[in-house]
Amino acid sequence: MTKPYTYQLKGARLLHRFGGRALLGDEMGMGKSLQALLYAHRHPEQRPIIIVCPASIKYQWEHEAALHFRMRAEILEGTKPHKLSLHRTHKLLILNYDILKYWVPYLLAAGFDNFLC
């Protein structure tokens, strides 16, 4: 596991204090993704966590989760959700903003409700 900086630990504690529902407003490049993944790593009871991000960084999230925390992720794609793609063994589900509206009803019906944007 990557050793986080003090300010990143503080951000993860902030997420903990607000039950995972907080806005991390650090500058770009300061490790907000690491802070969010640290929170997800420390709270297995809230998994799987759904990460919503721009399409251009979906695979970066997957890489960071595997690199820093050995967390398995599934990347959701397309506008037609299919039941075979969701595995509860994955700790993270990653999808992009522009397909979110197609996936939300399916994800909620499947019992997934921990979104991280």
XYZ file of N, CA, C and O in Angstrom:
468
model
N 0.847 -1.188 0.000
C 0.000 0.000 0.000
C 0.886 1.241 0.000
O 1.895 1.290 0.687
N 0.499 2.220 -0.751
C 1.217 3.484 -0.826
C 1.035 4.254 0.472
O -0.060 4.321 1.010
N 2.107 4.842 0.962
C 2.010 5.634 2.185
C 1.481 7.024 1.833
O 2.136 7.792 1.131
N 0.279 7.356 2.326
C -0.294 8.667 2.011
C 0.394 9.792 2.790
O 0.934 9.573 3.877
N 0.348 10.978 2.219
C 0.835 12.166 2.911
C -0.143 12.534 4.021
O -1.304 12.107 4.027
N 0.310 13.366 4.941
C -0.519 13.775 6.082
C -1.828 14.410 5.622
O -2.897 14.105 6.143
N -1.772 15.290 4.627
C -2.997 15.958 4.170
C -3.950 14.956 3.510
O -5.170 15.142 3.548
N -3.409 13.887 2.915
C -4.269 12.865 2.328
C -4.960 12.044 3.415
O -6.124 11.677 3.280
N -4.257 11.772 4.490
C -4.877 11.090 5.635
C -5.984 11.950 6.226
O -7.046 11.448 6.597
N -5.728 13.263 6.286
C -6.741 14.186 6.789
C -7.982 14.157 5.903
O -9.109 14.154 6.401
N -7.789 14.120 4.589
C -8.918 14.040 3.662
C -9.701 12.747 3.835
O -10.935 12.747 3.812
N -9.001 11.632 4.035
C -9.674 10.343 4.253
C -10.449 10.363 5.572
O -11.552 9.815 5.659
N -9.889 11.020 6.587
C -10.604 11.145 7.877
C -11.848 12.022 7.720
O -12.883 11.759 8.333
N -11.767 13.037 6.891
C -12.921 13.891 6.616
C -14.027 13.065 5.956
O -15.199 13.163 6.341
N -13.652 12.247 4.988
C -14.635 11.370 4.357
C -15.271 10.435 5.380
O -16.475 10.205 5.368
N -14.452 9.914 6.284
C -14.965 9.030 7.341
C -15.955 9.769 8.236
O -17.025 9.264 8.543
N -15.587 10.968 8.633
C -16.435 11.749 9.541
C -17.811 12.025 8.933
O -18.812 12.071 9.645
N -17.872 12.181 7.623
C -19.133 12.463 6.955
C -19.723 11.231 6.267
O -20.545 11.350 5.364
N -19.300 10.066 6.704
C -19.864 8.826 6.172
C -19.616 8.628 4.690
O -20.419 8.006 4.001
N -18.511 9.150 4.194
C -18.174 9.007 2.786
C -18.831 10.033 1.890
O -18.647 10.020 0.683
N -19.597 10.946 2.475
C -20.328 11.941 1.678
C -19.752 13.330 1.950
O -20.284 14.094 2.742
N -18.654 13.610 1.278
C -17.986 14.901 1.441
C -17.307 15.256 0.124
O -17.079 14.393 -0.714
N -16.993 16.509 -0.041
C -16.319 16.990 -1.232
C -14.854 17.242 -0.901
O -14.553 18.003 0.016
N -13.973 16.594 -1.641
C -12.543 16.857 -1.490
C -12.190 17.929 -2.517
O -12.296 17.694 -3.716
N -11.791 19.087 -2.056
C -11.552 20.216 -2.947
C -10.091 20.567 -3.125
O -9.776 21.710 -3.429
N -9.201 19.596 -2.970
C -7.778 19.861 -3.165
C -7.497 20.225 -4.622
O -8.273 19.915 -5.519
N -6.357 20.844 -4.830
C -5.918 21.185 -6.186
C -5.727 19.912 -7.011
O -5.492 18.836 -6.463
N -5.783 20.058 -8.326
C -5.544 18.937 -9.210
C -4.127 18.396 -8.989
O -3.180 19.167 -8.821
N -4.007 17.086 -8.944
C -2.701 16.463 -8.775
C -2.282 16.242 -7.334
O -1.173 15.767 -7.071
N -3.147 16.561 -6.380
C -2.787 16.427 -4.963
C -3.179 15.073 -4.362
O -2.909 14.811 -3.211
N -3.838 14.229 -5.144
C -4.134 12.886 -4.651
C -5.529 12.696 -4.086
O -5.706 11.937 -3.137
N -6.511 13.364 -4.669
C -7.893 13.169 -4.202
C -8.346 11.734 -4.460
O -9.045 11.149 -3.640
N -7.934 11.175 -5.582
C -8.303 9.792 -5.887
C -7.735 8.848 -4.836
O -8.422 7.938 -4.361
N -6.490 9.066 -4.450
C -5.870 8.238 -3.414
C -6.626 8.365 -2.097
O -6.852 7.368 -1.405
N -7.060 9.576 -1.760
C -7.813 9.783 -0.522
C -9.132 9.016 -0.560
O -9.514 8.354 0.409
N -9.817 9.093 -1.694
C -11.092 8.390 -1.837
C -10.888 6.879 -1.791
O -11.654 6.152 -1.148
N -9.846 6.391 -2.446
C -9.562 4.960 -2.417
C -9.135 4.502 -1.031
O -9.463 3.388 -0.610
N -8.420 5.346 -0.304
C -8.050 5.022 1.072
C -9.298 4.867 1.929
O -9.420 3.921 2.713
N -10.247 5.764 1.759
C -11.512 5.647 2.476
C -12.203 4.333 2.106
O -12.671 3.595 2.965
N -12.276 4.028 0.808
C -12.930 2.797 0.347
C -12.222 1.560 0.898
O -12.867 0.586 1.297
N -10.908 1.621 0.954
C -10.114 0.509 1.487
C -10.395 0.280 2.967
O -10.480 -0.860 3.421
N -10.557 1.354 3.705
C -10.780 1.263 5.159
C -12.234 0.962 5.533
O -12.515 0.746 6.703
N -13.133 0.984 4.563
C -14.552 0.745 4.838
C -15.109 -0.358 3.941
O -15.946 -0.101 3.068
N -14.688 -1.593 4.184
C -15.157 -2.700 3.336
C -16.664 -2.926 3.427
O -17.258 -3.462 2.498
N -17.272 -2.483 4.508
C -18.719 -2.658 4.675
C -19.513 -1.840 3.662
O -20.688 -2.092 3.444
N -18.893 -0.866 3.034
C -19.592 -0.019 2.067
C -19.331 -0.440 0.625
O -19.744 0.232 -0.299
N -18.659 -1.541 0.430
C -18.351 -1.992 -0.926
C -19.473 -2.830 -1.495
O -20.189 -3.464 -0.738
N -19.587 -2.873 -2.795
C -18.746 -2.160 -3.750
C -19.109 -0.685 -3.813
O -20.241 -0.305 -3.552
N -18.142 0.101 -4.116
C -18.319 1.540 -4.257
C -18.326 1.852 -5.748
O -17.536 1.299 -6.511
N -19.226 2.712 -6.141
C -19.350 3.096 -7.542
C -18.626 4.420 -7.741
O -18.935 5.406 -7.079
N -17.663 4.414 -8.643
C -16.904 5.622 -8.950
C -17.430 6.185 -10.267
O -17.477 5.474 -11.273
N -17.833 7.458 -10.238
C -18.331 8.131 -11.434
C -17.317 9.217 -11.790
O -17.013 10.073 -10.965
N -16.798 9.157 -12.999
C -15.723 10.063 -13.399
C -15.790 10.308 -14.905
O -16.578 9.668 -15.600
N -14.972 11.219 -15.430
C -14.916 11.391 -16.884
C -14.434 10.095 -17.550
O -13.616 9.357 -16.973
N -14.922 9.821 -18.741
C -14.550 8.596 -19.460
C -13.038 8.481 -19.644
O -12.488 7.382 -19.603
N -12.383 9.602 -19.793
C -10.942 9.594 -20.070
C -10.097 9.084 -18.906
O -8.930 8.744 -19.108
N -10.655 9.014 -17.698
C -9.841 8.554 -16.565
C -10.381 7.295 -15.892
O -9.894 6.920 -14.832
N -11.330 6.615 -16.508
C -11.862 5.375 -15.915
C -10.751 4.349 -15.694
O -10.656 3.743 -14.626
N -9.906 4.173 -16.692
C -8.858 3.166 -16.577
C -7.747 3.606 -15.619
O -7.067 2.774 -15.031
N -7.601 4.910 -15.455
C -6.638 5.417 -14.468
C -7.107 5.072 -13.058
O -6.317 4.668 -12.221
N -8.415 5.243 -12.788
C -8.969 4.854 -11.485
C -8.727 3.368 -11.239
O -8.339 2.958 -10.143
N -8.983 2.549 -12.254
C -8.787 1.110 -12.111
C -7.327 0.806 -11.774
O -7.029 0.002 -10.885
N -6.421 1.456 -12.490
C -4.987 1.258 -12.262
C -4.568 1.690 -10.856
O -3.838 0.971 -10.165
N -5.017 2.865 -10.429
C -4.651 3.384 -9.105
C -5.166 2.473 -7.985
O -4.472 2.231 -7.000
N -6.388 1.976 -8.140
C -6.967 1.090 -7.120
C -6.146 -0.195 -7.001
O -5.871 -0.669 -5.893
N -5.749 -0.745 -8.135
C -4.954 -1.978 -8.126
C -3.547 -1.716 -7.602
O -3.020 -2.494 -6.793
N -2.941 -0.629 -8.030
C -1.568 -0.307 -7.642
C -1.424 -0.022 -6.150
O -0.559 -0.579 -5.479
N -2.271 0.830 -5.621
C -2.116 1.289 -4.246
C -2.797 0.403 -3.203
O -2.353 0.346 -2.053
N -3.891 -0.264 -3.591
C -4.663 -1.003 -2.592
C -5.016 -2.431 -2.996
O -5.726 -3.115 -2.274
N -4.545 -2.854 -4.161
C -4.862 -4.189 -4.684
C -6.366 -4.447 -4.710
O -6.834 -5.543 -4.424
N -7.114 -3.415 -5.041
C -8.564 -3.510 -5.128
C -8.957 -3.821 -6.568
O -8.460 -3.181 -7.489
N -9.839 -4.785 -6.730
C -10.344 -5.141 -8.054
C -11.481 -4.213 -8.439
O -12.339 -3.905 -7.623
N -11.468 -3.803 -9.686
C -12.516 -2.900 -10.179
C -13.101 -3.463 -11.461
O -12.428 -4.166 -12.212
N -14.347 -3.133 -11.687
C -14.985 -3.458 -12.961
C -15.395 -2.150 -13.610
O -16.019 -1.294 -12.969
N -15.036 -1.996 -14.873
C -15.386 -0.793 -15.612
C -16.682 -1.060 -16.368
O -16.779 -2.030 -17.124
N -17.679 -0.212 -16.124
C -18.970 -0.340 -16.784
C -18.965 0.527 -18.034
O -18.520 1.671 -17.999
N -19.451 -0.045 -19.120
C -19.448 0.687 -20.384
C -20.767 0.486 -21.111
O -21.490 -0.468 -20.845
N -21.059 1.377 -22.012
C -22.239 1.266 -22.845
C -23.487 1.825 -22.190
O -23.503 2.163 -21.013
N -24.534 1.920 -22.991
C -25.786 2.494 -22.503
C -26.833 1.434 -22.197
O -27.930 1.761 -21.774
N -26.492 0.170 -22.388
C -27.421 -0.925 -22.094
C -26.804 -1.840 -21.041
O -26.024 -2.738 -21.373
N -27.143 -1.591 -19.778
C -26.590 -2.439 -18.714
C -26.964 -3.908 -18.935
O -28.052 -4.215 -19.395
N -26.038 -4.768 -18.619
C -26.301 -6.191 -18.731
C -25.909 -6.861 -17.418
O -24.864 -6.590 -16.848
N -26.763 -7.710 -16.928
C -26.609 -8.307 -15.604
C -25.327 -9.103 -15.451
O -24.789 -9.195 -14.367
N -24.828 -9.688 -16.501
C -23.647 -10.527 -16.389
C -22.381 -9.736 -16.075
O -21.394 -10.308 -15.667
N -22.420 -8.415 -16.229
C -21.185 -7.640 -16.031
C -20.923 -7.295 -14.569
O -19.813 -6.918 -14.227
N -21.924 -7.395 -13.709
C -21.724 -6.991 -12.323
C -21.386 -8.187 -11.436
O -22.140 -9.139 -11.364
N -20.250 -8.108 -10.803
C -19.809 -9.157 -9.893
C -19.594 -8.544 -8.525
O -18.834 -7.599 -8.380
N -20.218 -9.057 -7.537
C -20.069 -8.501 -6.193
C -18.686 -8.758 -5.612
O -18.365 -8.279 -4.548
N -17.854 -9.517 -6.309
C -16.489 -9.732 -5.837
C -15.626 -8.509 -6.092
O -14.593 -8.349 -5.476
N -16.063 -7.655 -7.015
C -15.313 -6.427 -7.282
C -15.589 -5.421 -6.163
O -16.702 -5.289 -5.691
N -14.559 -4.728 -5.769
C -14.698 -3.741 -4.708
C -15.124 -2.386 -5.249
O -15.665 -1.567 -4.526
N -14.868 -2.175 -6.537
C -15.188 -0.895 -7.171
C -15.868 -1.134 -8.508
O -15.483 -2.035 -9.257
N -16.856 -0.319 -8.790
C -17.469 -0.272 -10.109
C -17.199 1.126 -10.640
O -17.444 2.111 -9.946
N -16.679 1.225 -11.846
C -16.283 2.519 -12.395
C -17.054 2.778 -13.680
O -17.074 1.947 -14.581
N -17.700 3.945 -13.745
C -18.374 4.339 -14.973
C -18.246 5.839 -15.170
O -17.915 6.573 -14.239
N -18.507 6.273 -16.383
C -18.349 7.695 -16.692
C -19.683 8.422 -16.614
O -20.749 7.831 -16.714
N -19.573 9.753 -16.428
C -20.737 10.608 -16.247
C -21.782 10.458 -17.342
O -22.976 10.403 -17.069
N -21.347 10.419 -18.610
C -22.304 10.452 -19.701
C -23.124 9.175 -19.865
O -24.140 9.185 -20.552
N -22.749 8.074 -19.225
C -23.584 6.867 -19.279
C -24.276 6.597 -17.946
O -25.055 5.650 -17.836
N -24.017 7.428 -16.963
C -24.582 7.215 -15.628
C -26.101 7.105 -15.652
O -26.680 6.231 -15.016
N -26.770 7.966 -16.410
C -28.240 7.967 -16.425
C -28.810 6.634 -16.897
O -29.903 6.247 -16.504
N -28.080 5.914 -17.722
C -28.547 4.611 -18.192
C -28.337 3.516 -17.143
O -29.067 2.543 -17.107
N -27.328 3.686 -16.309
C -26.963 2.665 -15.332
C -27.625 2.836 -13.976
O -27.792 1.861 -13.241
N -27.974 4.059 -13.584
C -28.504 4.299 -12.233
C -29.694 3.408 -11.886
O -29.686 2.755 -10.838
N -30.734 3.330 -12.712
C -31.867 2.469 -12.333
C -31.448 1.015 -12.109
O -31.889 0.375 -11.155
N -30.584 0.514 -12.965
C -30.116 -0.864 -12.840
C -29.278 -1.058 -11.572
O -29.455 -2.027 -10.840
N -28.376 -0.128 -11.312
C -27.511 -0.239 -10.130
C -28.320 -0.168 -8.840
O -28.089 -0.929 -7.907
N -29.276 0.750 -8.784
C -30.120 0.861 -7.590
C -30.973 -0.389 -7.403
O -31.107 -0.894 -6.284
N -31.536 -0.917 -8.483
C -32.350 -2.145 -8.394
C -31.506 -3.340 -7.954
O -32.006 -4.240 -7.285
N -30.219 -3.321 -8.307
C -29.315 -4.412 -7.932
C -28.767 -4.238 -6.505
O -28.010 -5.071 -6.034
N -29.137 -3.137 -5.848
C -28.713 -2.924 -4.471
C -27.415 -2.175 -4.297
O -26.863 -2.105 -3.207
N -26.913 -1.582 -5.369
C -25.690 -0.797 -5.288
C -26.076 0.663 -5.036
O -26.833 1.246 -5.792
N -25.553 1.251 -3.959
C -25.947 2.632 -3.674
C -24.846 3.504 -3.105
O -25.087 4.602 -2.666
N -23.608 3.073 -3.124
C -22.499 3.876 -2.619
C -21.752 4.508 -3.781
O -20.821 3.937 -4.334
N -22.202 5.700 -4.181
C -21.608 6.404 -5.307
C -20.508 7.337 -4.849
O -20.640 8.025 -3.845
N -19.427 7.396 -5.609
C -18.296 8.278 -5.328
C -18.013 9.040 -6.609
O -17.589 8.459 -7.602
N -18.299 10.334 -6.610
C -18.115 11.136 -7.828
C -16.905 12.030 -7.703
O -16.586 12.491 -6.657
